[in-house]
Each structure stands twice: as structure tokens, then as C-alpha cells.
Amino acid sequence: MKKFRTWSAYSVYVLLLGAFFVYILFPAEAVSRFIVARAAAVYPHVHLTIGDVSPILPPGLKLHPVVIEHYSGDVLTAREIRLYPRWLSLLGKQPTVAYTVAAGQGTIKGTAAVVGSAADRQIYLDADLEGVRMGQLDLPQALSGYHLQGAVSGKLHYSEGKRRTADLQLTVADMTVTPPRPVMGIRKLHFENLRTEATLENRDLKLHRVILAGQQVNGEISGEVVLARHLQNSDLSLGGTLQLNLKAGGPESALEKDNPGGGIALTGRVPVRIRGTLANPKVSLR
């Protein structure tokens, strides 16, 4: 029994020592370069900047901090990203990695898989978002020129190959939208809650339902956005019925805290149509 305890102690010691040296001698720089190169090969328009890489338990990698950049600007700034290979999937045709992203006060969890060679590569991505501040999602703001605030939660299923498709259900709490220039004299909109259900087919983003809940605007719209290479040039075709409680224009508008538009009143339940582009929407009350 004494001999068994001695061997057990030695075994634990060897394992701990091995783990210590694996951690200390872990080739962080080489692994970081490999991940960056692999990401660039799969998605050439995206570039990763990784501060450091370290091994974690359960077996995986921690990348910290991480900036994901698109050719048009930053996409996401994350305090850390944890990657966990799905070991059984490595034996099949669709190797899958589970991931957890710490983005500000929120988290993004999901799985990612890349199948096939460069000629017929297929990318699959599932994501669950929980309380991700829109300030962490830099690309939509950089491309559209809109200043967006709020906490995003929901689900995203995305695939890209010969076709690009996505399904998403998102909720944004405590959302504020500040356009680059006033729209119908309105300088800022606030919503207690925004919910949307949408699908993507190549460049066509179909908004099946966008439910707006706020003191300024309340109601539902739907329609289509044809995405352009530069997001601000995307074509809008939206419509619905909204309950408005707004004021627009007027030199005194900036002084009115409860109604940032100020000036001309836009109130009542009205049908709304939105055309034009994301950077220059044309709103009509028909």
C-alpha cells in the first residue's frame, strides 16, 4: 500500500511537472502565426491580430486579446477567445471547433467548421450572443456611419461557399441609433427593445419582422436590404406601420432631452416606407 501511494505521488508529480513545462514552453508565437495564416487562407478579407496564445483546460487554446479586422475596418474587439476542438469530429469529414468569445460585458458562444479545399470550401458558423454591447461590434458602425448603442442577444446560423446564407434572430435592449445626418430632422432614436427575424441569401437580406418598442417609435416593419460591398451603399426597401411620438427639426431641438428631434411634431399611427440607401435613407409617410 505504501509503495502504491509512493508511485501515485510520483505520477501526480510527473503530470504536474509536465503540465508546467508544457505551459511555460508552449510555442505561443508559432501557434499565433499558424492561426493567423490559417484564417487568412480560409477568409482572405479578414485579418486577425492576436496578443498572446496559451493552453487551457479542458484541452484548448486561449487567444487574448484579439482584434478581427475586415478590409473596411475592425469587425470585433474581444478580450479573449477560447477554442475547444470537438475531438470526435476530427475523425470525420467536418472538423469542428467550439469557441467562446468574451466581448466586453457579453459573450458569444458557438461552433465553427471549415470543409473542403480552396476550390470548394464551405464554412459553417453557429453563434449564440448574450449581452454583447454594440460598441464591441465595430464593422457595422464603421461602414454605415451610424453610431449604435445597445446590448445584443440572439442566435446566428451562417454558411458560406458557392452560396452565402444565414438565419438570425436577434434582440437589442436599450438601443440608441444616431444617424450620420438627421433623417426627417430626427437626430437620435431610442428603443427599449428591438427584435428582428431575418434570412440572408447571397446579398439579399430579408427582414421578415423588425419589432420596435420605444416611447418615440413603436410598431413593426419588414422588407429587404440588398447588401453592397460597402455597407453604406446598400439599397433599402422597407415598410410597415409605426406609432410615432417624435419632434423633428427646429433650432431648439438639441435642448430637448426627452425628445432629441425637437421642433415639428410627428405623432400618431402612420404607414411608413423607407427607400434609398443605408447612408441616405428616404423616409415617406404614405
Coordinates of C-alpha atoms in Angstrom, one line a residue:
M1 CA 0.0 0.0 0.0
K2 CA 2.8 2.3 0.9
K3 CA 4.5 1.5 -2.4
F4 CA 1.3 2.3 -4.3
R5 CA 1.0 5.7 -2.6
T6 CA 4.6 6.5 -3.4
W7 CA 4.1 5.6 -7.1
S8 CA 0.8 7.6 -7.1
A9 CA 2.6 10.6 -5.7
Y10 CA 5.4 10.3 -8.3
S11 CA 2.8 10.0 -11.1
V12 CA 0.9 13.2 -9.9
Y13 CA 4.3 15.0 -9.6
V14 CA 5.3 14.0 -13.1
L15 CA 2.0 15.0 -14.6
L16 CA 2.1 18.4 -12.8
L17 CA 5.7 19.0 -13.9
G18 CA 4.8 18.0 -17.5
A19 CA 1.9 20.4 -17.5
F20 CA 4.0 23.2 -16.0
F21 CA 6.7 22.8 -18.7
V22 CA 4.0 22.5 -21.5
Y23 CA 2.6 25.8 -20.3
I24 CA 6.0 27.5 -19.8
L25 CA 7.5 26.2 -23.1
F26 CA 4.3 26.5 -25.1
P27 CA 5.2 27.9 -28.6
A28 CA 2.7 30.8 -28.4
E29 CA 4.2 32.8 -31.2
A30 CA 4.3 29.9 -33.6
V31 CA 0.8 28.9 -32.8
S32 CA -0.4 32.5 -33.2
R33 CA 1.3 32.8 -36.6
F34 CA -0.4 29.5 -37.7
I35 CA -3.8 30.6 -36.6
V36 CA -3.4 34.0 -38.4
A37 CA -2.2 32.3 -41.6
R38 CA -4.9 29.7 -41.5
A39 CA -7.6 32.3 -41.0
A40 CA -6.2 34.4 -43.9
A41 CA -6.2 31.3 -46.2
V42 CA -9.8 30.5 -45.4
Y43 CA -11.1 34.1 -45.4
P44 CA -8.6 36.4 -47.2
H45 CA -10.7 39.6 -46.5
V46 CA -10.3 39.0 -42.7
H47 CA -7.2 39.6 -40.6
L48 CA -6.6 38.5 -37.0
T49 CA -4.4 40.3 -34.6
I50 CA -3.6 38.1 -31.5
G51 CA -1.8 39.4 -28.5
D52 CA -0.9 36.0 -26.9
V53 CA -1.9 32.3 -27.1
S54 CA -1.8 29.9 -24.1
P55 CA -3.1 26.4 -23.5
I56 CA -6.1 25.8 -21.2
L57 CA -8.2 23.0 -19.7
P58 CA -10.3 21.4 -20.9
P59 CA -7.8 21.0 -23.7
G60 CA -7.9 24.0 -25.9
L61 CA -6.4 27.4 -26.6
K62 CA -6.9 30.9 -25.2
L63 CA -6.3 33.8 -27.5
H64 CA -6.0 37.2 -25.8
P65 CA -6.7 39.9 -26.7
V66 CA -8.0 39.6 -30.3
V67 CA -9.0 42.1 -33.0
I68 CA -10.8 40.7 -36.0
E69 CA -10.4 43.1 -38.9
H70 CA -12.2 43.3 -42.3
Y71 CA -10.8 45.2 -45.3
S72 CA -13.2 48.0 -44.5
G73 CA -12.5 48.2 -40.8
D74 CA -12.5 46.4 -37.5
V75 CA -15.2 43.7 -37.0
L76 CA -14.8 42.8 -33.4
T77 CA -12.6 43.6 -30.4
A78 CA -12.5 40.7 -27.9
R79 CA -10.8 40.5 -24.5
E80 CA -10.3 36.8 -25.2
I81 CA -11.4 33.9 -27.4
R82 CA -11.3 30.3 -26.2
L83 CA -11.1 27.5 -28.7
Y84 CA -12.0 23.8 -27.9
P85 CA -11.7 21.2 -30.7
R86 CA -14.5 18.7 -30.9
W87 CA -12.2 15.8 -30.8
L88 CA -14.5 13.2 -32.3
S89 CA -15.3 15.5 -35.3
L90 CA -11.6 15.4 -36.2
L91 CA -12.1 11.8 -37.3
G92 CA -14.8 12.8 -39.7
K93 CA -15.2 15.0 -42.8
Q94 CA -16.2 18.1 -40.9
P95 CA -13.7 19.0 -38.2
T96 CA -15.4 21.4 -35.7
V97 CA -14.2 23.8 -33.1
A98 CA -16.3 25.2 -30.3
Y99 CA -15.5 28.7 -29.2
T100 CA -16.3 31.3 -26.5
V101 CA -15.7 35.0 -27.1
A102 CA -15.5 37.5 -24.2
A103 CA -16.6 40.7 -25.9
G104 CA -16.9 43.5 -23.3
Q105 CA -19.6 42.5 -20.8
G106 CA -21.2 40.0 -23.1
T107 CA -20.3 36.6 -24.6
I108 CA -20.5 34.8 -27.9
K109 CA -20.6 31.0 -27.9
G110 CA -20.8 28.6 -30.8
T111 CA -19.1 26.3 -33.2
A112 CA -17.2 26.8 -36.5
A113 CA -16.2 24.3 -39.2
V114 CA -14.4 24.5 -42.5
V115 CA -15.0 21.7 -45.0
G116 CA -13.2 21.1 -48.3
S117 CA -10.3 22.6 -50.2
A118 CA -9.9 26.1 -51.5
A119 CA -11.8 25.3 -54.7
D120 CA -15.0 24.1 -53.0
R121 CA -14.5 25.3 -49.4
Q122 CA -17.6 25.5 -47.2
I123 CA -17.7 27.5 -43.9
Y124 CA -20.3 26.8 -41.2
L125 CA -20.7 29.1 -38.2
D126 CA -23.2 29.0 -35.3
A127 CA -23.3 31.7 -32.7
D128 CA -25.2 32.5 -29.6
L129 CA -24.9 36.1 -28.4
E130 CA -25.6 37.2 -24.9
G131 CA -25.5 40.8 -23.8
V132 CA -22.8 41.9 -26.4
R133 CA -22.5 45.6 -26.5
M134 CA -22.9 47.1 -29.9
G135 CA -19.8 49.2 -29.3
Q136 CA -17.8 45.9 -29.5
L137 CA -19.1 45.2 -33.0
D138 CA -17.1 47.8 -34.8
L139 CA -17.8 47.0 -38.5
P140 CA -21.5 47.9 -38.8
Q141 CA -20.8 51.3 -37.3
A142 CA -17.6 51.9 -39.3
L143 CA -19.3 51.0 -42.6
S144 CA -22.7 52.6 -42.1
G145 CA -21.6 55.8 -40.4
Y146 CA -24.4 55.2 -37.7
H147 CA -23.5 55.3 -34.1
L148 CA -25.2 52.3 -32.4
Q149 CA -25.6 51.5 -28.8
G150 CA -27.3 48.6 -27.0
A151 CA -26.9 45.1 -25.8
V152 CA -27.4 42.3 -28.5
S153 CA -28.6 38.8 -27.7
G154 CA -29.8 36.1 -30.0
K155 CA -28.8 33.3 -32.5
L156 CA -27.0 33.2 -35.8
H157 CA -26.6 30.3 -38.3
Y158 CA -24.3 31.2 -41.2
S159 CA -22.8 29.2 -44.1
E160 CA -20.6 30.3 -47.0
G161 CA -19.4 28.5 -50.0
K162 CA -20.8 28.8 -53.5
R163 CA -23.7 30.5 -51.8
R164 CA -23.9 32.6 -48.7
T165 CA -26.8 32.0 -46.4
A166 CA -27.8 33.0 -42.8
D167 CA -30.7 32.8 -40.4
L168 CA -30.7 35.1 -37.4
Q169 CA -33.0 36.0 -34.5
L170 CA -31.7 39.0 -32.6
T171 CA -32.9 41.2 -29.7
V172 CA -31.3 44.5 -28.9
A173 CA -32.1 46.0 -25.5
D174 CA -31.7 49.7 -24.6
M175 CA -30.8 50.6 -28.2
T176 CA -29.9 54.1 -29.4
V177 CA -29.4 55.0 -33.1
T178 CA -27.6 58.2 -34.1
P179 CA -27.5 58.6 -37.9
P180 CA -24.6 60.4 -39.6
R181 CA -27.1 63.2 -40.5
P182 CA -30.7 63.8 -39.4
V183 CA -33.4 61.7 -41.1
M184 CA -36.6 63.8 -41.5
G185 CA -35.0 66.1 -38.9
I186 CA -34.6 63.3 -36.3
R187 CA -31.2 63.3 -34.8
K188 CA -31.4 60.3 -32.4
L189 CA -33.8 57.4 -31.8
H190 CA -34.0 55.3 -28.6
F191 CA -35.8 51.9 -28.3
E192 CA -36.3 50.0 -25.1
N193 CA -36.3 46.9 -27.2
L194 CA -35.8 45.8 -30.9
R195 CA -36.4 42.3 -32.1
T196 CA -35.7 41.0 -35.6
E197 CA -36.0 37.8 -37.6
A198 CA -34.1 37.7 -40.9
T199 CA -32.5 35.5 -43.5
L200 CA -29.6 36.1 -45.9
E201 CA -29.3 34.7 -49.4
N202 CA -26.1 35.9 -51.0
R203 CA -26.5 39.7 -51.0
D204 CA -30.3 39.8 -50.2
L205 CA -31.0 40.3 -46.5
K206 CA -34.7 39.7 -45.9
L207 CA -36.1 41.3 -42.7
H208 CA -39.2 39.2 -42.0
R209 CA -40.0 41.1 -38.9
V210 CA -38.5 44.1 -37.1
I211 CA -40.4 44.9 -34.0
L212 CA -39.7 48.3 -32.4
A213 CA -40.7 49.1 -28.9
G214 CA -40.0 52.6 -27.6
Q215 CA -41.6 55.9 -26.5
Q216 CA -40.5 57.7 -29.7
V217 CA -41.3 54.8 -32.2
N218 CA -43.4 51.7 -31.7
G219 CA -44.5 49.2 -34.3
E220 CA -43.3 46.7 -36.9
I221 CA -41.6 46.9 -40.3
S222 CA -40.4 44.3 -42.8
G223 CA -38.7 44.3 -46.2
E224 CA -35.4 43.7 -47.9
V225 CA -31.9 45.1 -47.9
V226 CA -29.6 44.4 -50.9
L227 CA -26.1 44.5 -49.4
A228 CA -23.4 46.3 -51.2
R229 CA -19.7 45.8 -51.0
H230 CA -19.6 49.0 -48.9
L231 CA -22.4 48.6 -46.4
Q232 CA -23.5 52.3 -46.5
N233 CA -24.4 51.9 -50.2
S234 CA -26.8 49.0 -49.5
D235 CA -30.3 49.5 -51.0
L236 CA -33.3 49.7 -48.7
S237 CA -36.8 48.5 -49.4
L238 CA -38.7 48.6 -46.1
G239 CA -42.2 49.3 -45.0
G240 CA -44.7 49.0 -42.1
T241 CA -46.9 50.8 -39.7
L242 CA -45.5 52.7 -36.8
Q243 CA -46.8 54.6 -33.8
L244 CA -44.8 57.9 -33.8
N245 CA -44.2 60.3 -31.0
L246 CA -41.4 62.5 -32.5
K247 CA -40.4 66.1 -33.0
A248 CA -38.1 67.0 -35.9
G249 CA -36.0 70.0 -36.9
G250 CA -36.1 73.3 -35.1
P251 CA -33.1 75.2 -33.7
E252 CA -34.1 74.4 -30.1
S253 CA -34.2 70.6 -30.7
A254 CA -30.8 69.9 -29.2
L255 CA -32.1 71.3 -25.9
E256 CA -35.0 68.9 -25.5
K257 CA -33.7 65.9 -23.6
D258 CA -36.9 63.9 -23.7
N259 CA -37.3 64.3 -27.5
P260 CA -34.0 64.7 -29.2
G261 CA -35.6 65.7 -32.5
G262 CA -37.3 68.8 -31.2
G263 CA -39.4 71.2 -33.5
I264 CA -42.1 69.8 -35.8
A265 CA -44.3 67.1 -34.2
L266 CA -44.7 63.7 -35.9
T267 CA -47.3 61.8 -33.9
G268 CA -49.9 59.1 -34.4
R269 CA -50.1 55.8 -36.1
V270 CA -48.9 56.1 -39.7
P271 CA -47.7 53.8 -42.6
V272 CA -44.0 54.2 -43.2
R273 CA -41.9 53.5 -46.3
I274 CA -38.1 53.5 -46.4
R275 CA -36.2 53.6 -49.6
G276 CA -32.7 54.9 -50.7
T277 CA -29.5 53.6 -49.1
L278 CA -28.3 52.9 -45.6
A279 CA -26.2 56.1 -45.7
N280 CA -29.0 58.2 -47.2
P281 CA -32.4 56.7 -46.4
K282 CA -35.6 58.2 -47.9
V283 CA -38.4 58.0 -45.4
S284 CA -42.0 58.7 -46.6
L285 CA -45.2 58.6 -44.6
R286 CA -47.8 57.3 -47.1

